[in-house]
Structures are given as C-alpha cells and as structure tokens.
PDB file of C-alpha atoms in Angstrom:
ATOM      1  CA  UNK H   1     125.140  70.003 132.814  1.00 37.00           C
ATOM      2  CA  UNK H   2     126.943  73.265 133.048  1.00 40.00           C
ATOM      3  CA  UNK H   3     129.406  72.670 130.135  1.00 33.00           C
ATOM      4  CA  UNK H   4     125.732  72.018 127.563  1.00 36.00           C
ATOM      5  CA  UNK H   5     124.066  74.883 129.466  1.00 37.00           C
ATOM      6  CA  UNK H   6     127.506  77.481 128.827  1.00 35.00           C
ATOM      7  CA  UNK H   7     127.563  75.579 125.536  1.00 33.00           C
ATOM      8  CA  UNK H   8     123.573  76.864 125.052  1.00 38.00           C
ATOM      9  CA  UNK H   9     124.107  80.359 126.167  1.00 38.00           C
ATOM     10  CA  UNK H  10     127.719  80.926 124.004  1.00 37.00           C
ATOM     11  CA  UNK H  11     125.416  79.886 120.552  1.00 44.00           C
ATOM     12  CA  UNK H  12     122.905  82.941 121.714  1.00 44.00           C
ATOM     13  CA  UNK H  13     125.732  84.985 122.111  1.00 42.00           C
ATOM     14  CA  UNK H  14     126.625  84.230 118.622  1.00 45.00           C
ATOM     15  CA  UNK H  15     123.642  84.192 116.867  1.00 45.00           C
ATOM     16  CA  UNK H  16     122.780  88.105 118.762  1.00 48.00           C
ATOM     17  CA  UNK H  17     126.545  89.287 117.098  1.00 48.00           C
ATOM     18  CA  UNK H  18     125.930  88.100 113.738  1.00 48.00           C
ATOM     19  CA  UNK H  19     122.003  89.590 113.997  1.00 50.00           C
ATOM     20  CA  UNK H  20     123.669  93.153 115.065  1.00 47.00           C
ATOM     21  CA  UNK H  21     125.766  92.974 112.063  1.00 58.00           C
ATOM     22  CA  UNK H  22     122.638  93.111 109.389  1.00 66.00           C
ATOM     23  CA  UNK H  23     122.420  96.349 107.766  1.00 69.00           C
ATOM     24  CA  UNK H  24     118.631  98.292 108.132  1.00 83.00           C
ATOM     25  CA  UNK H  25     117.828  97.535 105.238  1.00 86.00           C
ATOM     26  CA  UNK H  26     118.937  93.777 105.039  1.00 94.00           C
ATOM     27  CA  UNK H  27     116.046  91.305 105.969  1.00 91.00           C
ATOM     28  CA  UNK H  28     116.542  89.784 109.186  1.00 91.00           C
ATOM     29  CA  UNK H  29     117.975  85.778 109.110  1.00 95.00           C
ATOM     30  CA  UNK H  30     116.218  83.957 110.986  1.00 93.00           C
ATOM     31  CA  UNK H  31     117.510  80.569 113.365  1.00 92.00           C
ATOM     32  CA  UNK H  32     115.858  77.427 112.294  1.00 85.00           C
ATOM     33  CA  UNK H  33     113.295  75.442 113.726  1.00 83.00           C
ATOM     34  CA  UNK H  34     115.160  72.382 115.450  1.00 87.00           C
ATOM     35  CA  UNK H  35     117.477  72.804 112.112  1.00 92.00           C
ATOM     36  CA  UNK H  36     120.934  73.992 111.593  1.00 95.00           C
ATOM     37  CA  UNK H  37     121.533  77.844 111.381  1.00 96.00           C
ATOM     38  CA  UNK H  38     122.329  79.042 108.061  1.00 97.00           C
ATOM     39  CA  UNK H  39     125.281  81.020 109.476  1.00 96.00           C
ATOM     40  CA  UNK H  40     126.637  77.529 110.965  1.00 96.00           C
ATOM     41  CA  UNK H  41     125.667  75.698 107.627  1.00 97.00           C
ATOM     42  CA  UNK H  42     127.942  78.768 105.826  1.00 97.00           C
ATOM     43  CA  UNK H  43     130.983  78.731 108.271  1.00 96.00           C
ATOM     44  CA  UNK H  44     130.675  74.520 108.449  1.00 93.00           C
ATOM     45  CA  UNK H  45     130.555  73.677 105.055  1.00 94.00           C
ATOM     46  CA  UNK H  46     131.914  76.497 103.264  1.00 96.00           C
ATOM     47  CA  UNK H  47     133.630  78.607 105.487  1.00 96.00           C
ATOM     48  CA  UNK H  48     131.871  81.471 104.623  1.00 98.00           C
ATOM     49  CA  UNK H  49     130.692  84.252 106.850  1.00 97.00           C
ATOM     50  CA  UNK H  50     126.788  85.142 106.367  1.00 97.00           C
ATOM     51  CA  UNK H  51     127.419  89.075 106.328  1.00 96.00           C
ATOM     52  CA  UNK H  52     130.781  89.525 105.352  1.00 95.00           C
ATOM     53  CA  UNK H  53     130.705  86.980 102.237  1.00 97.00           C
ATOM     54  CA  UNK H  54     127.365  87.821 100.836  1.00 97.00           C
ATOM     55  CA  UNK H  55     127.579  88.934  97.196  1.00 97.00           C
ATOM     56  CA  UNK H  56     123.913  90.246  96.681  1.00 97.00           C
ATOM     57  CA  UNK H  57     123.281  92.076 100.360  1.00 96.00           C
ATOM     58  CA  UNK H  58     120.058  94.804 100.262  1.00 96.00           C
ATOM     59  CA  UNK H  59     121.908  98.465 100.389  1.00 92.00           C
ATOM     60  CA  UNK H  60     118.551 100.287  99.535  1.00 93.00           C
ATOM     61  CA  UNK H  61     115.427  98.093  98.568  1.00 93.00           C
ATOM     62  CA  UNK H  62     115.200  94.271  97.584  1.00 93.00           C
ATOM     63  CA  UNK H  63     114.287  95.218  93.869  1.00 88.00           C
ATOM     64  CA  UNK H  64     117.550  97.102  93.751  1.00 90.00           C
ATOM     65  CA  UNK H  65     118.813  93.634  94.653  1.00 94.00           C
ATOM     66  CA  UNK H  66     121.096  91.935  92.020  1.00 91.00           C
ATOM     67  CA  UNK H  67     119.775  88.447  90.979  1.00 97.00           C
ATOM     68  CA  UNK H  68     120.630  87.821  87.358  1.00 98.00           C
ATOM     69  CA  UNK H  69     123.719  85.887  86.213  1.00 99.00           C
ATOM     70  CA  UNK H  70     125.963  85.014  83.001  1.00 98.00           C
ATOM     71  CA  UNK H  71     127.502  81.926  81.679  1.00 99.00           C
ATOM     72  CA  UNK H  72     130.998  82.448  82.528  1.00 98.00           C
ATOM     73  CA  UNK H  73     132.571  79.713  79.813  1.00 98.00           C
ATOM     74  CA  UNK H  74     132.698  76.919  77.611  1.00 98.00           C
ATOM     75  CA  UNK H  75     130.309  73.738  78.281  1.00 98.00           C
ATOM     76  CA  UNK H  76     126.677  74.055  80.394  1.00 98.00           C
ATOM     77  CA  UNK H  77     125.953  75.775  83.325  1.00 99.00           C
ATOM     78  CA  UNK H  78     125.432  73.258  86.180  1.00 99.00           C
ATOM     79  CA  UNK H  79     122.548  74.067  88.985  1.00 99.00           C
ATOM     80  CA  UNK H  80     123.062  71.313  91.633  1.00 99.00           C
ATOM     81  CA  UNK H  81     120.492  71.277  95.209  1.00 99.00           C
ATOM     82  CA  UNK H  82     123.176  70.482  98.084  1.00 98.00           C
ATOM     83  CA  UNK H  83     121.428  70.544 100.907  1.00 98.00           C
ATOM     84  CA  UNK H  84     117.752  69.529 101.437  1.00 98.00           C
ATOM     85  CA  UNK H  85     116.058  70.357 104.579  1.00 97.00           C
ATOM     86  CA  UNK H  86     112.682  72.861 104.752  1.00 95.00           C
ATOM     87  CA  UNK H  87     109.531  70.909 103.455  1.00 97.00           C
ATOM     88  CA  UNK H  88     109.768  66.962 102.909  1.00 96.00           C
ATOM     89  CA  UNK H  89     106.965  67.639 100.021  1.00 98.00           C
ATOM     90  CA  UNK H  90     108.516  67.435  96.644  1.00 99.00           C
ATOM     91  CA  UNK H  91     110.839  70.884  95.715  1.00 99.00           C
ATOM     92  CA  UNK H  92     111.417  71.774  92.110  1.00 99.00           C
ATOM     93  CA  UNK H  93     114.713  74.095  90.631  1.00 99.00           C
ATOM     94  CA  UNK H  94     114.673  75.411  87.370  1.00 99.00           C
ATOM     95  CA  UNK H  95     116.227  78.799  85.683  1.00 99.00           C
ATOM     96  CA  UNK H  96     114.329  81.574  83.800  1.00 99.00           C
ATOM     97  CA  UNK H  97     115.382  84.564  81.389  1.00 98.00           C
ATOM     98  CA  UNK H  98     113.543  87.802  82.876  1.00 96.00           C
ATOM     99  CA  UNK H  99     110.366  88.803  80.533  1.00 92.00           C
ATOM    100  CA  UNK H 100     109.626  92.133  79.498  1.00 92.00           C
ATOM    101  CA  UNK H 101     108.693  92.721  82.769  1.00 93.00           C
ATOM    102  CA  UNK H 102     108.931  91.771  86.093  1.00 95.00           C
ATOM    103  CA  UNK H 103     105.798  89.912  86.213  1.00 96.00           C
ATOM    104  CA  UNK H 104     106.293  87.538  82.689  1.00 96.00           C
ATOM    105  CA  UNK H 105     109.443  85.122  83.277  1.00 98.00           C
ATOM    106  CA  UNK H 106     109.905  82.891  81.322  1.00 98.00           C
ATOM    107  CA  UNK H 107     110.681  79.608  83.018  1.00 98.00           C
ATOM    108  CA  UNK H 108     112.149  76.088  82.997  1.00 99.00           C
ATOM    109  CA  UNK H 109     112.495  73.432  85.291  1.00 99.00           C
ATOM    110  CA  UNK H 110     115.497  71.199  85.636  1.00 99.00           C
ATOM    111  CA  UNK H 111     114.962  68.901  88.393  1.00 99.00           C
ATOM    112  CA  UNK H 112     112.678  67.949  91.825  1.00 99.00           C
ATOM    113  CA  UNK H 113     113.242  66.136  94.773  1.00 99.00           C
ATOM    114  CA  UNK H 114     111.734  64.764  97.818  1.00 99.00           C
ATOM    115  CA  UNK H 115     114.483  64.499 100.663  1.00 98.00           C
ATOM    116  CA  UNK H 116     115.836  65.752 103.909  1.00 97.00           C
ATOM    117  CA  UNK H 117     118.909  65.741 105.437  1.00 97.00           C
ATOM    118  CA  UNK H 118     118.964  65.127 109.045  1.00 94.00           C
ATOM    119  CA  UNK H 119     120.669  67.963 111.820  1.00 92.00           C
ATOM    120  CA  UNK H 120     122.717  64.959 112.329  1.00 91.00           C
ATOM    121  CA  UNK H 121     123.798  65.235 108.466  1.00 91.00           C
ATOM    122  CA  UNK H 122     124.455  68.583 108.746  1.00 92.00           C
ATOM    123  CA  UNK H 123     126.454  68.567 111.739  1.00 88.00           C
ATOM    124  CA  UNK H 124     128.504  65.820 111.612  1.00 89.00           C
ATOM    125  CA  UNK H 125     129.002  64.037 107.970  1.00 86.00           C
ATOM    126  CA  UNK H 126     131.888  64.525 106.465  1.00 87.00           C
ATOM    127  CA  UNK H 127     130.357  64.521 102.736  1.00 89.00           C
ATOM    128  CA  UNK H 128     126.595  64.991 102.836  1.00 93.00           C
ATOM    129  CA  UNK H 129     124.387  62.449 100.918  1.00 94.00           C
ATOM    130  CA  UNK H 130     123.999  63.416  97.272  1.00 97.00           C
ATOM    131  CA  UNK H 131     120.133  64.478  97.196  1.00 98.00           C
ATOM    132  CA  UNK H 132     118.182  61.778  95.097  1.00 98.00           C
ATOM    133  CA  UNK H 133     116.258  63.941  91.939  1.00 99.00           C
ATOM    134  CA  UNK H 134     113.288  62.169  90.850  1.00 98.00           C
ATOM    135  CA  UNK H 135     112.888  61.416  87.303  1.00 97.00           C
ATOM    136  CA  UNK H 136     113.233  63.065  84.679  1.00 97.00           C
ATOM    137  CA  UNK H 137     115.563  65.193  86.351  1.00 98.00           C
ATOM    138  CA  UNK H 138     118.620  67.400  84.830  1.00 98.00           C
ATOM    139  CA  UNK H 139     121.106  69.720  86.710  1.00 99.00           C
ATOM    140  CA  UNK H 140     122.736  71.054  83.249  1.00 99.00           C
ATOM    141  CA  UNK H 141     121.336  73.980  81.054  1.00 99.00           C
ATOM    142  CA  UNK H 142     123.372  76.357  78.179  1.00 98.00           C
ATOM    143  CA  UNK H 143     121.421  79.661  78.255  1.00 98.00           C
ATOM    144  CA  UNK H 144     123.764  80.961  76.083  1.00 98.00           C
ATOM    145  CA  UNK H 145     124.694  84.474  76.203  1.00 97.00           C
ATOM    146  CA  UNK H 146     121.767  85.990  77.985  1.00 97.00           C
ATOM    147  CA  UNK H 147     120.812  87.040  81.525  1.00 98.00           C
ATOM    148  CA  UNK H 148     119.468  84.519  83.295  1.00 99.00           C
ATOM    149  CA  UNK H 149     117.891  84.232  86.747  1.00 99.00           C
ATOM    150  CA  UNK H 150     116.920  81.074  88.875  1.00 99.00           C
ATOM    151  CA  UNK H 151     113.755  79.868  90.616  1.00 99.00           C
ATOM    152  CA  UNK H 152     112.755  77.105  93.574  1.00 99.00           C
ATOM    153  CA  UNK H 153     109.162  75.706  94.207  1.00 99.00           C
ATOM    154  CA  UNK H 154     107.563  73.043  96.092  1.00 98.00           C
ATOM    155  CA  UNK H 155     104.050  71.225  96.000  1.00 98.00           C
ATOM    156  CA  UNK H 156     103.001  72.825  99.172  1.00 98.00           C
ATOM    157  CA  UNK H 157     102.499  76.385  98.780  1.00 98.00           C
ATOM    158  CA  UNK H 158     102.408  75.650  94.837  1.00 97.00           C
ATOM    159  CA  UNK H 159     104.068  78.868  93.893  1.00 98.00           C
ATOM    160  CA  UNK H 160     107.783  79.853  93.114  1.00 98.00           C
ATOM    161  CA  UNK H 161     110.335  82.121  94.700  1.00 99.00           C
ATOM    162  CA  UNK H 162     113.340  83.611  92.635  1.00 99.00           C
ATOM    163  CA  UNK H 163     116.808  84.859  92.571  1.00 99.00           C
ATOM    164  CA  UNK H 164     115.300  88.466  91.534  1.00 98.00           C
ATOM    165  CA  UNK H 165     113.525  90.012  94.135  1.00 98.00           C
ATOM    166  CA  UNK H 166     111.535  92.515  91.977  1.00 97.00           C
ATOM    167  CA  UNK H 167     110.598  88.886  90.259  1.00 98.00           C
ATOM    168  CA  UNK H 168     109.175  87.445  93.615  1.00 98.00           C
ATOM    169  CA  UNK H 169     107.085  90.739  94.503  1.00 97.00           C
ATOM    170  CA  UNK H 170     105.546  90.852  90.625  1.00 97.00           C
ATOM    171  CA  UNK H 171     104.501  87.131  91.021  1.00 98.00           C
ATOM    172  CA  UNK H 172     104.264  85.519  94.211  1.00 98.00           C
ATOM    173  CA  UNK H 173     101.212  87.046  96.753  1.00 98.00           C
ATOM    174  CA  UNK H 174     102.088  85.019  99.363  1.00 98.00           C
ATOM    175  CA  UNK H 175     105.433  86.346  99.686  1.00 98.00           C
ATOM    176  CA  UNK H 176     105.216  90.284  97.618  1.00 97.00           C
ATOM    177  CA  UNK H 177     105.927  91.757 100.837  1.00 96.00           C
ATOM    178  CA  UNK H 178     109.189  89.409 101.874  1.00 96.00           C
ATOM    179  CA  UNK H 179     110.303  89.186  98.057  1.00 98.00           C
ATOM    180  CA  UNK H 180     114.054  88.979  99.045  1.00 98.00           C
ATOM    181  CA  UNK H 181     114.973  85.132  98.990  1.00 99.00           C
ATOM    182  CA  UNK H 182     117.930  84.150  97.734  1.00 99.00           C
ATOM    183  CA  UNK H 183     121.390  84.644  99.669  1.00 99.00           C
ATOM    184  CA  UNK H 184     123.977  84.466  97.202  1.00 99.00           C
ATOM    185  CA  UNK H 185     127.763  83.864  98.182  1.00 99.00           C
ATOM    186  CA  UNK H 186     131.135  82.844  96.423  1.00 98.00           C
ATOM    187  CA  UNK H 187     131.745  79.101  97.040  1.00 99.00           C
ATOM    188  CA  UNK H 188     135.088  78.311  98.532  1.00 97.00           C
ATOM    189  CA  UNK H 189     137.268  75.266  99.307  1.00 94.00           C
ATOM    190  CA  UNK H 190     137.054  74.837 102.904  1.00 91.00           C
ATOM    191  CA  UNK H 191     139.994  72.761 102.744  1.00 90.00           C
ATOM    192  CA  UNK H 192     142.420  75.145 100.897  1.00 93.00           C
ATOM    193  CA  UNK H 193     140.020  78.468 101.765  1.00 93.00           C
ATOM    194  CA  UNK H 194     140.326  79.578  98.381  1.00 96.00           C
ATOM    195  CA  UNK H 195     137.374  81.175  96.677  1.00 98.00           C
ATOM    196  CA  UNK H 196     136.233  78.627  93.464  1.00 98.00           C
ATOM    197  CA  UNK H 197     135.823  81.094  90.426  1.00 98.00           C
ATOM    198  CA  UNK H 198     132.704  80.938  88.907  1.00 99.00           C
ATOM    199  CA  UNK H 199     130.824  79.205  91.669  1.00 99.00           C
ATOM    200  CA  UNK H 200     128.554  80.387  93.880  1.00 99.00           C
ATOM    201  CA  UNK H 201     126.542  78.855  97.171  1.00 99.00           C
ATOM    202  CA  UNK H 202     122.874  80.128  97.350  1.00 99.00           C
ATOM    203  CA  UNK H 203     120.810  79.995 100.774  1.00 99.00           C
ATOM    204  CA  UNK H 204     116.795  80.006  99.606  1.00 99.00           C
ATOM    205  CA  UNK H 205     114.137  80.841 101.651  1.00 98.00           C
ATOM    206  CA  UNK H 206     110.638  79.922 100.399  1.00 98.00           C
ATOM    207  CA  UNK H 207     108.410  80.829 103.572  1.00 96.00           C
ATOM    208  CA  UNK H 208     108.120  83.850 105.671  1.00 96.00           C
ATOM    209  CA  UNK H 209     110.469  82.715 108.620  1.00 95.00           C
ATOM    210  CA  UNK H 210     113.448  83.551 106.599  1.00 96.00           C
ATOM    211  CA  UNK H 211     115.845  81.066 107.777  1.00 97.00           C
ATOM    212  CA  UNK H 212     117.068  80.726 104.444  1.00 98.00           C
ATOM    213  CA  UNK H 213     118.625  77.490 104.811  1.00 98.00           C
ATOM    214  CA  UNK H 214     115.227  75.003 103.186  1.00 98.00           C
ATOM    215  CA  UNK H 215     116.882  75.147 100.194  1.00 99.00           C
ATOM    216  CA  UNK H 216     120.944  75.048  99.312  1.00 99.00           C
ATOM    217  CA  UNK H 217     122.030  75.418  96.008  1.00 99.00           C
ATOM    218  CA  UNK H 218     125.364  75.101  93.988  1.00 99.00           C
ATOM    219  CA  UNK H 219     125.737  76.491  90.522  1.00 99.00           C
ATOM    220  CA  UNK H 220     128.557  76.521  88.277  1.00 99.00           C
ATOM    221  CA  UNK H 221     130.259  77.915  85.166  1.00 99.00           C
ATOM    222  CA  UNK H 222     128.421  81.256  85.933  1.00 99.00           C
ATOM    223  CA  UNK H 223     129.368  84.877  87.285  1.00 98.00           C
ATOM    224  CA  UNK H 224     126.933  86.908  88.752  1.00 98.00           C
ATOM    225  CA  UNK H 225     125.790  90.354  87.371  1.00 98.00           C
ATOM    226  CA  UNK H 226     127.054  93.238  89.846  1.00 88.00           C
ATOM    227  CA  UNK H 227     125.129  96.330  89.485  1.00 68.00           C
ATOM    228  CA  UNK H 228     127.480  97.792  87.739  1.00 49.00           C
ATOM    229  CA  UNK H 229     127.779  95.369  84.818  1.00 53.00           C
ATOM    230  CA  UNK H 230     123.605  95.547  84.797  1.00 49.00           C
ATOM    231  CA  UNK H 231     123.989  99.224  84.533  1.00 36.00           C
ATOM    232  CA  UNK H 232     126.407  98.903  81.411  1.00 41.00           C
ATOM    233  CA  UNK H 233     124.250  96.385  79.412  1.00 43.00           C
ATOM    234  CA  UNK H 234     121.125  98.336  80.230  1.00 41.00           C
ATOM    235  CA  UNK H 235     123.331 101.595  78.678  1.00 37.00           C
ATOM    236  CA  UNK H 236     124.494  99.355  75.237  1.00 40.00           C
ATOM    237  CA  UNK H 237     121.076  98.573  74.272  1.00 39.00           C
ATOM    238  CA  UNK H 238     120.039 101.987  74.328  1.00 42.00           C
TER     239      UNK H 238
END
C-alpha cells in the first residue's frame, strides 16, 4: 500500500515538473482521462521529451505556429495512425494543400478507423496492434512539390482539426478559440536513440481537454517547414 501510494504521489510530482516547463504562451497539456499521459506515451514509445523535443512549440500566437510540410524524396509520402485511443466512433486522416486563405483548404481523405487501444496496450506491449483502417482505406499520397498540411476528424463532433492552427481557427467553431492541435516531434529509434530523418510523431488533440494523445500519427518521407524556410518561399514568389 505505501509503495502504490509513493508510486501515486512520484507521477504528480512529474506531471507538475513537466507542466512548469510550458512556455506562456504554449497551451497547457493536459493528463488523460483513465488514459496514458502523452508525456509517458512520448518518453515510452519514442523516447522523446514533450517540451524539449517538440518541433512546432507556440513562441508568440498559435497562427504563428508552423504546420505545413514538404515531401522530402523519391516515392509517396506515408501518413500512418499509431495509436488509437480518444473516441471509439469512427476517426478519419487525410492531408490538404492550404487555399487562398485560411478558411478554403482543400482536402483529402486517406483512411478511417474505428479502434482503441487499451492503457494495458499502451503500457505494457511490446509492439502495439497495427490499427485496423476500414475500407477503402490508403496511408500513401505524392503531393508533389507543394506545401501540404494534414487534418483528423471523427463522426462525433463531425468537424476537422488540422496541423495549421490559423487553419483550425478559420474553420472549426467548436474549437476557434483552442485552434492549436497538433504536437509535432522528430521520431526516433528508441532502441538505438537516433533521430529517423524525415519522420515525424504527431500528438492530435480533437476536443477541448487537450490531452493530445486521441490521436497518434506517423508520417514519412516528409520534412517539416521551419519558419524560416516559410519565410523564404513566401519572399520567391514575390
């Protein structure tokens, strides 16, 4: 009884150091309800830190927030869900190439599912069951040499949240005021702790708890647009 109770009281210890290390401006993570933390799902899986490893962190305002990416090579880009937990209604994944504005996407699905993994799964398994997509389902795409952002859905709330925050505020209602939804990070091999070029993690959030963990994506063959590489394409089409 006092080793689970010391056990209890040294994971609210943790979770309090990792909340004191958001920046003011970064939206607070949230622990999940009776689900695994996305800072334990980060440092089990992927040994990744939630602060420290995050490629797209707020510095001034979500819409400041970079969300786009690139094909980094030869073949398709590859957008995989990893981890399944959130809603058990079905969830949809698809990509988009931003519109004139922020309001006009234009959109296409690649896949859906209707599965959750367990605490248990999350916890313990060694390799996680491969979610089951429902048919007609595809996790390959070639957007060629454009921009390109990605989106997440589900049946429920019947609306879509997106790797762009300025994109989230311009379309979603529900969520305009909490547009920042997407935690992006570098994926690594927890096994060798080397980072795996051109592949990143992302943590989604589709609610307003912002527990970003309903959601877990993989995509490949990409790099992701840094402000400073969106400032220099913006400059060469002037």
């Amino acid at each position: 009884m006092q080793r689970a109770t010391a056990l209890a009281l040294i994971g609210v210890v943790t979770f309090g150091l990792w909340a004191l290390a958001q920046t003011p401006q970064q939206p607070k993570v949230q622990p999940g309800p009776n689900e695994p933390n996305w800072v334990d799902i980060l440092e089990h899986r992927y040994a990744l830190k939630i602060f420290d490893d995050l490629l797209n962190p707020v510095k001034t305002t979500p819409a400041a927030t970079p969300g786009l990416f690139k094909k980094a090579g030869p073949g398709p880009v590859v957008f995989t869900p990893v981890i399944a937990l959130g809603l058990e209604v079905p969830i949809h994944g698809g990509w988009y190439t931003p519109g004139d504005d922020a309001q006009n996407p234009k959109t296409h699905e690649l896949w859906s599912y209707q599965y959750k993994h367990t605490a248990k799964d999350i916890k313990e398994a060694e390799t996680l069951t491969i979610i089951p997509l429902i048919t007609p389902s595809n996790t390959t795409f070639d957007p060629g040499d454009q921009p390109f952002g990605l989106w997440i859905g589900n049946d429920q709330f019947k609306d879509r949240v997106y790797s762009q925050p300025q994109v989230v505020a311009a379309t979603n209602p529900r969520l305009a005021k909490q547009p920042y939804k997407a935690m992006i990070y570098p994926n690594k091999d927890r096994d060798t702790d080397k980072i795996i070029p051109h592949s990143y993690i992302i943590g989604w959030e589709y609610s307003t708890n912002d527990d970003f963990q309903d959601v877990v994506t993989r995509i490949d063959n990409v790099e992701l647009i840094t402000d400073g590489e969106k400032a220099k394409s913006e400059k060469s089409r002037d």
